[in-house]
Coordinates of N, CA and C and ligand atoms in Angstrom, one line a residue:
X111 N -78.1 -272.8 -224.4 CA -78.4 -272.1 -223.5 C -78.5 -272.7 -222.6
X112 N -78.1 -272.3 -221.2 CA -78.1 -272.1 -219.9 C -79.4 -272.1 -219.4
X113 N -79.8 -273.1 -218.5 CA -81.3 -272.6 -218.0 C -81.0 -272.0 -216.7
X114 N -80.9 -271.1 -216.0 CA -81.0 -270.2 -214.8 C -82.1 -270.7 -213.8
X115 N -82.4 -271.5 -213.1 CA -82.9 -272.4 -212.1 C -83.0 -271.7 -210.6
X116 N -82.3 -270.7 -210.8 CA -82.7 -269.9 -209.2 C -83.7 -269.7 -208.5
X117 N -84.9 -269.2 -209.4 CA -86.2 -268.8 -209.4 C -86.9 -270.1 -208.8
X118 N -86.6 -271.2 -209.5 CA -87.7 -272.2 -209.2 C -86.9 -273.2 -208.2
X119 N -88.0 -274.3 -207.7 CA -87.5 -275.7 -207.2 C -86.8 -276.6 -207.5
X120 N -86.4 -277.9 -207.2 CA -85.8 -278.7 -207.9 C -86.8 -279.3 -208.6
X121 N -87.9 -279.5 -208.1 CA -89.0 -280.2 -209.0 C -88.9 -279.6 -210.3
X122 N -89.0 -278.2 -210.6 CA -89.1 -277.4 -211.7 C -88.1 -277.8 -212.4
X123 N -86.7 -277.5 -212.1 CA -85.8 -277.6 -212.5 C -85.8 -279.0 -213.4
X124 N -86.8 -280.2 -212.6 CA -86.1 -281.3 -213.1 C -87.3 -281.4 -214.1
X125 N -88.2 -280.7 -214.4 CA -89.2 -280.8 -215.5 C -88.7 -280.7 -216.5
X126 N -87.4 -279.3 -216.4 CA -86.6 -278.8 -217.6 C -85.5 -279.8 -218.2
X127 N -85.0 -280.5 -217.2 CA -84.3 -281.8 -217.4 C -84.9 -283.2 -218.1
X128 N -85.8 -283.5 -217.8 CA -87.1 -284.1 -219.0 C -87.0 -283.8 -220.2
X129 N -87.3 -282.4 -220.1 CA -87.6 -281.9 -221.7 C -86.0 -282.0 -222.5
X130 N -85.4 -282.0 -221.6 CA -84.0 -282.3 -222.4 C -82.9 -281.1 -222.4
X131 N -83.3 -280.1 -221.1 CA -82.1 -279.0 -220.7 C -81.2 -280.0 -220.6
X132 N -80.1 -279.8 -220.4 CA -78.7 -280.3 -220.3 C -77.8 -279.1 -219.3
X133 N -77.7 -278.4 -219.5 CA -77.2 -277.1 -218.8 C -78.0 -276.3 -217.8
X134 N -77.7 -276.5 -216.4 CA -78.2 -275.5 -215.6 C -77.6 -274.7 -215.0
X135 N -77.6 -273.6 -214.5 CA -76.9 -272.9 -213.7 C -77.8 -272.1 -212.6
X136 N -76.8 -271.7 -211.5 CA -77.5 -270.9 -210.1 C -76.2 -270.2 -210.0
X137 N -76.9 -268.9 -209.3 CA -75.9 -268.0 -209.2 C -75.4 -268.0 -207.3
X138 N -76.0 -269.1 -206.8 CA -75.5 -269.2 -205.6 C -74.9 -270.5 -205.2
X139 N -74.1 -270.2 -204.3 CA -73.1 -271.6 -204.1 C -74.1 -272.7 -203.5
X140 N -74.7 -272.6 -202.5 CA -75.4 -273.3 -201.5 C -76.8 -273.5 -202.5
X141 N -77.2 -272.6 -203.1 CA -78.4 -273.1 -204.0 C -78.1 -274.4 -205.0
X142 N -76.9 -274.1 -205.8 CA -76.4 -274.8 -206.6 C -76.4 -276.3 -206.1
X143 N -75.5 -276.4 -205.1 CA -75.3 -278.0 -204.3 C -76.4 -278.4 -203.6
X144 N -77.2 -277.8 -203.4 CA -78.5 -278.3 -203.0 C -79.3 -279.0 -204.5
X145 N -79.6 -278.0 -205.5 CA -80.0 -278.8 -206.6 C -79.5 -280.0 -207.2
X146 N -77.9 -279.8 -207.1 CA -77.0 -281.0 -207.7 C -77.8 -282.1 -206.8
X147 N -77.6 -281.9 -205.9 CA -77.9 -283.1 -204.9 C -79.5 -284.0 -205.0
X148 N -80.4 -282.5 -205.0 CA -81.5 -283.6 -205.5 C -82.0 -283.6 -206.8
X149 N -81.0 -283.7 -207.6 CA -81.1 -284.1 -209.0 C -79.5 -284.6 -209.3
X150 N -79.3 -285.5 -208.2 CA -78.1 -286.2 -208.4 C -78.5 -287.6 -209.5
X151 N -79.7 -288.0 -209.9 CA -79.8 -289.1 -210.5 C -79.4 -288.8 -211.8
X152 N -79.8 -287.6 -212.6 CA -79.3 -287.2 -213.7 C -78.1 -286.5 -213.8
X153 N -77.0 -287.9 -214.1 CA -75.7 -287.8 -214.1 C -75.4 -286.8 -215.7
X154 N -75.9 -286.3 -216.5 CA -75.4 -285.7 -217.8 C -75.4 -284.7 -217.9
X155 N -76.6 -283.9 -216.6 CA -76.4 -282.2 -216.7 C -75.0 -282.0 -216.4
X156 N -74.6 -280.5 -217.0 CA -73.6 -279.5 -216.5 C -74.2 -278.5 -215.8
X157 N -73.1 -278.2 -215.0 CA -73.7 -277.2 -213.9 C -73.0 -276.4 -214.1
X158 N -73.6 -274.9 -214.1 CA -72.8 -273.5 -214.5 C -72.7 -272.7 -213.1
X159 N -72.2 -272.2 -212.8 CA -71.9 -270.9 -211.3 C -71.7 -269.9 -212.3
X160 N -73.1 -269.4 -212.3 CA -73.1 -267.7 -213.0 C -72.9 -266.5 -212.0
X161 N -72.7 -266.6 -210.8 CA -72.5 -265.8 -210.0 C -71.2 -265.3 -209.1
X162 N -71.2 -264.1 -208.4 CA -70.1 -263.8 -207.7 C -69.5 -265.3 -207.0
X163 N -68.6 -265.4 -206.9 CA -68.3 -266.7 -206.1 C -67.1 -266.2 -204.9
X164 N -67.3 -266.0 -203.5 CA -66.3 -265.8 -202.4 C -65.3 -266.7 -202.7
X165 N -63.9 -266.2 -202.3 CA -62.7 -266.9 -202.3 C -63.1 -268.5 -201.0
X166 N -63.4 -267.6 -200.1 CA -63.6 -269.0 -199.1 C -64.8 -270.1 -199.2
X167 N -65.6 -270.0 -200.0 CA -66.3 -270.6 -200.9 C -65.8 -271.8 -202.2
X168 N -64.9 -271.4 -202.6 CA -64.4 -272.5 -203.8 C -63.9 -273.5 -203.4
X169 N -63.6 -273.8 -202.2 CA -63.3 -275.3 -202.3 C -64.7 -276.0 -202.1
X170 N -66.0 -275.5 -201.7 CA -66.9 -276.4 -201.4 C -67.6 -277.0 -203.0
X171 N -67.4 -275.6 -203.7 CA -68.0 -276.0 -204.9 C -67.3 -276.1 -206.2
X172 N -66.0 -275.8 -206.5 CA -65.2 -275.8 -207.9 C -65.0 -277.0 -208.4
X173 N -65.4 -278.2 -207.3 CA -65.2 -279.6 -208.2 C -66.7 -280.2 -208.1
X174 N -67.8 -279.5 -208.2 CA -68.9 -280.1 -208.5 C -69.2 -278.9 -209.5
X175 N -68.5 -278.1 -210.3 CA -69.1 -277.3 -211.5 C -68.3 -277.9 -212.7
X176 N -69.1 -277.7 -214.1 CA -68.5 -277.4 -215.1 C -67.8 -276.5 -215.7
X177 N -68.7 -275.3 -215.2 CA -68.3 -274.0 -215.8 C -68.5 -272.9 -214.9
X178 N -67.4 -272.0 -214.9 CA -67.8 -271.0 -214.0 C -67.8 -269.5 -214.9
X179 N -68.6 -268.9 -214.4 CA -68.7 -267.6 -215.6 C -68.4 -266.3 -215.1
X180 N -68.1 -266.1 -213.6 CA -67.9 -265.0 -213.1 C -66.5 -264.7 -212.1
X181 N -65.2 -265.1 -213.2 CA -64.1 -264.6 -212.8 C -63.6 -263.6 -212.9
X182 N -62.9 -262.8 -211.7 CA -63.0 -261.6 -211.9 C -62.1 -261.1 -210.9
X183 N -61.1 -262.2 -210.4 CA -59.8 -261.4 -209.6 C -59.0 -262.2 -209.7
X184 N -57.8 -261.8 -209.8 CA -56.5 -262.9 -209.5 C -56.5 -263.7 -208.4
X185 N -56.9 -263.1 -207.1 CA -56.9 -263.8 -205.9 C -58.0 -264.9 -206.2
X186 N -59.0 -264.8 -206.9 CA -59.7 -265.9 -207.0 C -59.5 -267.1 -207.9
X187 N -58.5 -266.5 -209.0 CA -58.2 -267.6 -209.8 C -57.5 -268.2 -209.3
X188 N -56.4 -267.5 -208.0 CA -55.0 -268.4 -207.2 C -56.1 -269.2 -206.6
X189 N -56.9 -268.8 -206.0 CA -57.9 -269.9 -205.2 C -58.1 -271.3 -205.8
X190 N -59.0 -270.9 -206.8 CA -59.9 -272.2 -208.2 C -58.1 -272.9 -208.5
X191 N -57.2 -272.2 -209.0 CA -56.0 -273.1 -208.8 C -55.1 -274.3 -207.7
X192 N -55.4 -273.6 -206.5 CA -55.1 -274.5 -205.4 C -56.6 -275.4 -205.3
X193 N -57.6 -275.2 -205.4 CA -58.4 -276.0 -204.8 C -59.2 -277.3 -206.1
X194 N -59.0 -276.6 -207.3 CA -59.5 -277.2 -208.4 C -58.7 -278.8 -208.8
X195 N -59.3 -279.9 -208.8 CA -58.8 -281.1 -208.9 C -58.5 -281.5 -210.6
X196 N -59.5 -280.2 -211.6 CA -59.0 -280.5 -212.6 C -59.3 -279.4 -213.7
X197 N -59.1 -279.3 -214.6 CA -59.1 -277.8 -215.3 C -60.5 -277.2 -215.2
X198 N -60.8 -276.3 -214.7 CA -62.2 -275.3 -214.7 C -62.6 -274.7 -215.9
X199 N -63.4 -274.9 -216.6 CA -64.0 -273.8 -217.5 C -64.3 -272.4 -217.2
X200 N -63.5 -271.7 -217.0 CA -64.4 -270.2 -216.8 C -64.1 -269.5 -218.2
X201 N -65.4 -268.2 -217.7 CA -65.4 -267.2 -218.3 C -65.0 -265.8 -217.5
X202 N -64.5 -264.9 -218.0 CA -63.7 -263.7 -217.5 C -65.2 -262.8 -217.2
X203 N -65.6 -262.2 -216.3 CA -66.6 -261.1 -216.4 C -66.1 -259.8 -216.8
X204 N -66.7 -259.3 -217.4 CA -66.4 -257.9 -217.7 C -67.2 -257.1 -217.3
X205 N -67.0 -256.1 -217.1 CA -67.9 -255.0 -216.6 C -67.8 -254.2 -217.3
X206 N -68.5 -254.2 -218.8 CA -68.3 -253.3 -219.8 C -69.2 -251.9 -219.9
X207 N -70.5 -252.2 -219.2 CA -71.1 -250.8 -218.8 C -70.5 -249.7 -217.8
X208 N -69.8 -250.4 -217.2 CA -69.2 -249.4 -216.3 C -69.6 -248.8 -214.9
X209 N -71.0 -250.0 -214.8 CA -71.8 -249.7 -213.8 C -71.0 -250.0 -212.2
X210 N -71.0 -249.1 -211.4 CA -70.3 -249.4 -210.0 C -70.6 -250.4 -209.3
X211 N -72.2 -250.9 -209.4 CA -73.1 -251.7 -208.5 C -72.6 -253.2 -209.4
X212 N -71.5 -253.4 -210.4 CA -71.4 -254.5 -211.2 C -70.0 -255.2 -210.8
X213 N -69.8 -256.7 -210.9 CA -68.7 -257.3 -210.9 C -67.8 -257.1 -212.1
X214 N -66.5 -257.6 -212.1 CA -66.5 -258.1 -212.8 C -65.0 -257.0 -213.4
X215 N -64.1 -257.0 -214.5 CA -63.0 -256.3 -214.5 C -63.5 -255.5 -215.8
X216 N -62.7 -254.1 -215.5 CA -62.7 -253.6 -216.4 C -62.5 -253.5 -218.0
X217 N -63.1 -253.6 -219.3 CA -62.3 -253.7 -220.3 C -60.7 -253.0 -220.5
X218 N -60.5 -251.9 -219.8 CA -59.1 -251.7 -219.6 C -58.0 -252.7 -219.2
X219 N -59.0 -253.0 -217.8 CA -57.9 -254.2 -217.0 C -58.0 -255.4 -217.5
X220 N -58.6 -255.5 -218.8 CA -59.0 -257.2 -219.3 C -57.3 -257.9 -219.7
X221 N -56.4 -257.2 -220.2 CA -55.6 -257.8 -221.3 C -54.7 -258.1 -220.1
X222 N -54.6 -257.2 -218.9 CA -53.3 -257.3 -218.0 C -53.4 -258.8 -217.0
X223 N -54.9 -258.8 -216.9 CA -55.2 -259.5 -215.9 C -55.5 -261.2 -216.6
X224 N -55.9 -260.9 -218.2 CA -55.5 -262.2 -218.5 C -53.8 -262.9 -218.5
X225 N -52.7 -262.1 -219.0 CA -51.5 -261.8 -218.8 C -51.1 -262.7 -217.1
X226 N -51.7 -262.2 -216.5 CA -51.6 -262.8 -214.8 C -51.9 -264.0 -214.8
X227 N -53.2 -264.9 -215.3 CA -53.7 -266.0 -215.4 C -52.6 -266.9 -215.9
X228 N -51.6 -266.7 -217.0 CA -50.6 -267.5 -217.5 C -49.9 -268.2 -216.2
X229 N -49.7 -269.9 -216.5 CA -49.5 -270.7 -215.5 C -50.3 -270.9 -214.4
X230 N -51.5 -270.6 -214.3 CA -52.2 -271.2 -213.7 C -53.2 -272.0 -214.4
X231 N -53.1 -273.6 -214.3 CA -53.1 -274.5 -215.6 C -54.5 -275.1 -215.0
X232 N -55.3 -274.6 -213.8 CA -56.3 -275.3 -213.3 C -57.4 -274.4 -214.2
X233 N -57.2 -273.1 -214.2 CA -58.2 -271.8 -215.1 C -57.9 -271.6 -216.5
X234 N -59.1 -272.3 -217.1 CA -59.2 -272.6 -218.7 C -60.2 -271.6 -219.3
X235 N -59.7 -270.4 -219.7 CA -60.4 -269.4 -219.9 C -60.9 -269.4 -221.5
X236 N -62.4 -269.8 -221.2 CA -62.9 -270.4 -222.3 C -63.5 -269.1 -223.5
X237 N -63.9 -267.9 -222.6 CA -64.7 -266.8 -223.2 C -64.7 -265.6 -221.9
X238 N -66.0 -264.8 -222.5 CA -66.1 -263.5 -222.0 C -67.4 -263.7 -221.3
X239 N -68.1 -263.0 -220.2 CA -69.0 -262.9 -220.1 C -69.6 -261.1 -219.2
X240 N -70.8 -260.7 -219.7 CA -71.2 -259.7 -219.1 C -72.6 -259.9 -218.9
X241 N -73.2 -258.9 -218.2 CA -74.5 -258.2 -217.9 C -74.8 -256.6 -218.8
X242 N -76.1 -256.6 -219.5 CA -76.0 -255.8 -220.0 C -76.8 -254.8 -218.6
X243 N -76.5 -253.6 -218.9 CA -77.2 -252.6 -217.6 C -78.5 -253.0 -217.6
X244 N -79.0 -252.5 -216.4 CA -80.4 -252.9 -216.0 C -81.7 -252.2 -216.5
X245 N -81.4 -251.0 -217.0 CA -82.7 -250.4 -217.4 C -82.6 -249.6 -219.0
X246 N -81.3 -250.0 -219.7 CA -81.0 -249.8 -220.6 C -82.0 -250.3 -221.6
X247 N -81.6 -249.1 -222.9 CA -82.5 -249.3 -223.9 C -82.0 -250.2 -224.9
X248 N -82.7 -250.9 -226.3 CA -81.7 -252.1 -226.8 C -80.8 -251.6 -227.6
X249 N -80.6 -250.3 -227.8 CA -79.3 -249.8 -229.0 C -78.1 -249.7 -227.7
X250 N -78.3 -249.4 -226.5 CA -77.3 -249.5 -225.6 C -77.1 -250.8 -225.1
X251 N -78.0 -251.8 -224.8 CA -77.7 -253.4 -224.9 C -76.9 -253.8 -225.7
X252 N -77.5 -253.2 -227.0 CA -76.5 -254.0 -228.1 C -74.9 -253.6 -228.5
X253 N -74.6 -252.2 -227.7 CA -73.7 -251.7 -228.1 C -72.5 -252.2 -226.9
X254 N -72.6 -252.7 -225.7 CA -72.5 -253.3 -225.0 C -72.0 -254.9 -225.2
X255 N -73.0 -255.9 -225.8 CA -72.7 -256.9 -226.3 C -71.8 -256.6 -227.3
X256 N -71.9 -255.5 -228.6 CA -70.7 -255.6 -229.3 C -69.5 -255.5 -228.8
X257 N -69.4 -254.4 -227.7 CA -68.4 -254.5 -227.3 C -67.5 -255.7 -226.6
X258 N -68.3 -256.5 -225.9 CA -67.6 -257.5 -225.3 C -67.6 -258.6 -226.4
X259 N -68.2 -258.6 -227.4 CA -67.6 -259.6 -228.4 C -66.2 -259.1 -229.1
X260 N -66.0 -257.7 -229.6 CA -65.0 -257.3 -229.7 C -63.6 -257.7 -228.9
X261 N -63.7 -257.5 -227.5 CA -62.8 -258.1 -226.7 C -62.3 -259.4 -226.7
X262 N -63.7 -260.3 -226.8 CA -63.4 -261.6 -227.0 C -62.4 -262.0 -228.0
X263 N -62.3 -261.1 -229.3 CA -62.1 -261.4 -230.6 C -60.9 -261.5 -230.2
X264 N -60.4 -260.0 -229.7 CA -58.9 -259.6 -229.6 C -58.3 -260.8 -228.5
X265 N -58.8 -261.0 -227.5 CA -58.1 -262.0 -226.7 C -58.1 -263.6 -227.6
X266 N -59.2 -263.7 -228.4 CA -58.6 -264.9 -229.3 C -57.5 -264.9 -229.9
X267 N -57.8 -263.9 -230.2 CA -56.4 -263.8 -231.4 C -54.8 -263.5 -230.9
X268 N -55.0 -263.6 -229.4 CA -53.4 -264.1 -228.9 C -53.1 -265.3 -229.0
X269 N -54.1 -266.0 -229.2 CA -53.7 -267.7 -229.5 C -52.8 -268.0 -228.1
X270 N -53.6 -267.7 -227.0 CA -53.3 -268.2 -225.5 C -54.0 -269.6 -225.4
X271 N -52.6 -270.6 -224.8 CA -53.0 -272.0 -225.1 C -53.7 -272.0 -223.6
X272 N -53.9 -271.1 -222.9 CA -54.6 -271.3 -221.8 C -56.1 -270.3 -221.5
X273 N -55.7 -269.6 -222.4 CA -57.1 -268.3 -222.6 C -57.8 -268.4 -224.2
X274 N -58.2 -269.7 -224.8 CA -59.0 -269.8 -225.9 C -59.6 -269.0 -226.3
X275 N -60.8 -268.4 -225.5 CA -61.4 -267.4 -225.5 C -62.5 -267.5 -226.8
X276 N -62.6 -268.5 -226.7 CA -63.6 -268.8 -228.4 C -65.3 -268.4 -228.0
X277 N -65.9 -268.3 -226.7 CA -67.4 -268.4 -226.4 C -67.9 -266.8 -225.8
X278 N -68.8 -266.5 -225.8 CA -69.2 -265.3 -225.4 C -70.4 -265.5 -224.4
X279 N -70.6 -265.5 -223.3 CA -71.6 -265.7 -222.5 C -72.4 -264.5 -222.3
X280 N -73.6 -264.0 -223.3 CA -74.4 -263.2 -222.6 C -75.4 -262.9 -223.3
X281 N -76.6 -262.4 -222.8 CA -78.1 -262.4 -222.7 C -78.6 -263.0 -221.7
X282 N -79.8 -262.5 -221.5 CA -80.7 -263.3 -220.2 C -82.4 -262.9 -220.7
X283 N -83.2 -263.4 -220.0 CA -84.6 -263.8 -220.6 C -84.9 -261.9 -221.4
X284 N -84.3 -261.0 -220.8 CA -84.8 -259.7 -221.5 C -84.3 -259.5 -222.9
X285 N -83.3 -260.1 -223.0 CA -82.2 -259.4 -224.0 C -81.6 -260.9 -224.9
X286 N -81.8 -261.9 -224.7 CA -81.4 -262.9 -225.4 C -81.1 -262.9 -227.1
X287 N -82.7 -261.9 -227.5 CA -82.4 -261.8 -229.1 C -81.2 -261.1 -229.3
X288 N -81.0 -259.9 -229.0 CA -80.0 -258.9 -229.3 C -78.8 -259.7 -229.2
X289 N -78.6 -260.4 -227.3 CA -77.3 -261.3 -227.1 C -76.6 -262.1 -228.9
X290 N -77.8 -262.6 -229.1 CA -77.7 -263.7 -230.1 C -77.0 -263.0 -231.4
X291 N -77.6 -262.2 -231.7 CA -77.5 -261.2 -232.8 C -76.2 -260.7 -232.7
X292 N -75.6 -260.7 -231.9 CA -74.5 -259.8 -231.4 C -73.2 -260.8 -231.2
X293 N -73.4 -262.3 -231.2 CA -72.7 -263.3 -231.4 C -72.5 -264.2 -230.2
X294 N -73.8 -264.0 -229.0 CA -73.3 -265.3 -227.9 C -73.6 -266.4 -228.2
X295 N -72.8 -267.4 -227.6 CA -72.5 -268.4 -227.6 C -72.9 -269.2 -226.5
X296 N -73.5 -268.6 -225.2 CA -74.3 -268.9 -224.1 C -75.1 -268.0 -224.0
X297 N -76.6 -268.0 -223.9 CA -77.4 -267.6 -223.3 C -77.8 -267.8 -221.6
X298 N -78.0 -267.0 -221.1 CA -78.0 -267.6 -219.4 C -79.9 -267.4 -219.5
X299 N -80.6 -268.4 -219.0 CA -82.1 -267.5 -219.6 C -82.9 -268.2 -218.5
X300 N -83.4 -267.5 -217.3 CA -84.1 -267.6 -215.8 C -85.6 -267.3 -216.7
X301 N -86.0 -266.5 -215.9 CA -87.4 -266.5 -216.0 C -88.5 -266.3 -217.5
X302 N -87.7 -266.3 -218.5 CA -88.6 -266.7 -219.4 C -89.1 -268.2 -219.7
X303 N -88.2 -269.2 -219.4 CA -88.5 -270.6 -219.4 C -89.7 -270.5 -217.9
X304 N -90.0 -270.0 -217.3 CA -91.1 -270.7 -216.4 C -92.4 -269.8 -216.3
X305 N -92.5 -268.7 -217.1 CA -93.8 -268.0 -217.2 C -94.8 -268.8 -217.5
X306 N -95.5 -268.6 -216.4 CA -96.9 -269.7 -216.4 C -98.0 -268.8 -217.2
X307 N -98.7 -269.7 -217.7 CA -100.1 -268.9 -218.5 C -99.4 -269.2 -220.4
Ligands
LIG89 C1 -80.4 -264.1 -213.0 C2 -79.3 -264.3 -213.8 C3 -79.8 -264.9 -214.9 C4 -81.3 -265.1 -215.6 O1 -81.6 -263.8 -215.7 P1 -83.4 -263.9 -216.6 O2 -83.9 -262.4 -216.5 O3 -84.4 -265.1 -215.2 O4 -83.4 -264.7 -217.5 C5 -78.5 -264.8 -215.9 N1 -77.1 -264.2 -215.4 C6 -76.9 -263.8 -214.7 C7 -75.5 -263.9 -214.0 C8 -78.5 -264.4 -213.5 O5 -77.9 -264.1 -212.1

């Protein structure tokens, strides 16, 4: 589980760390840097950037994180290649549901995109990520997760050294149970962790 702390302050994020949570996520560069700074005593935290990343911000963040969940363009990958001091574990974000408002590559583009990443040795594609449609019912959500899993298995079966693609980042507070049933290996949970009462 990756705990998404974007809706809480560092004090609450720290309570999770005290409870044993080791993976923290933010969707914005500035917020991640702020939290990392205030939790800098806690050296064993793994930091995940789960939101869209602008190319001009890559140099600020890329060496501060352990994992990036929203790789979706070659130009972004090239910027990571240029700025990263070590290999970065990345998920390719796939827009399975095809909503225009969503980031991510389309399922049709996925394989050519992955081919383009060959030779960028700082970009290590450990898996695929998606977000379910916002107001979909359970069977629609399940279909999206199931399609992502099929894509992930197809990429994994290519046996690319730079893209082992063994992981699936899918499922949030609303839909993590369905995501786990469909094979999620990383769930990104925010609000459900912080509900009061
Ligand atoms: C906010 C966010 C989450 C967590 O959402 P919750 O509904 O609060 O669990 C997961 N993934 C991404 C990309 C997010 O932006």
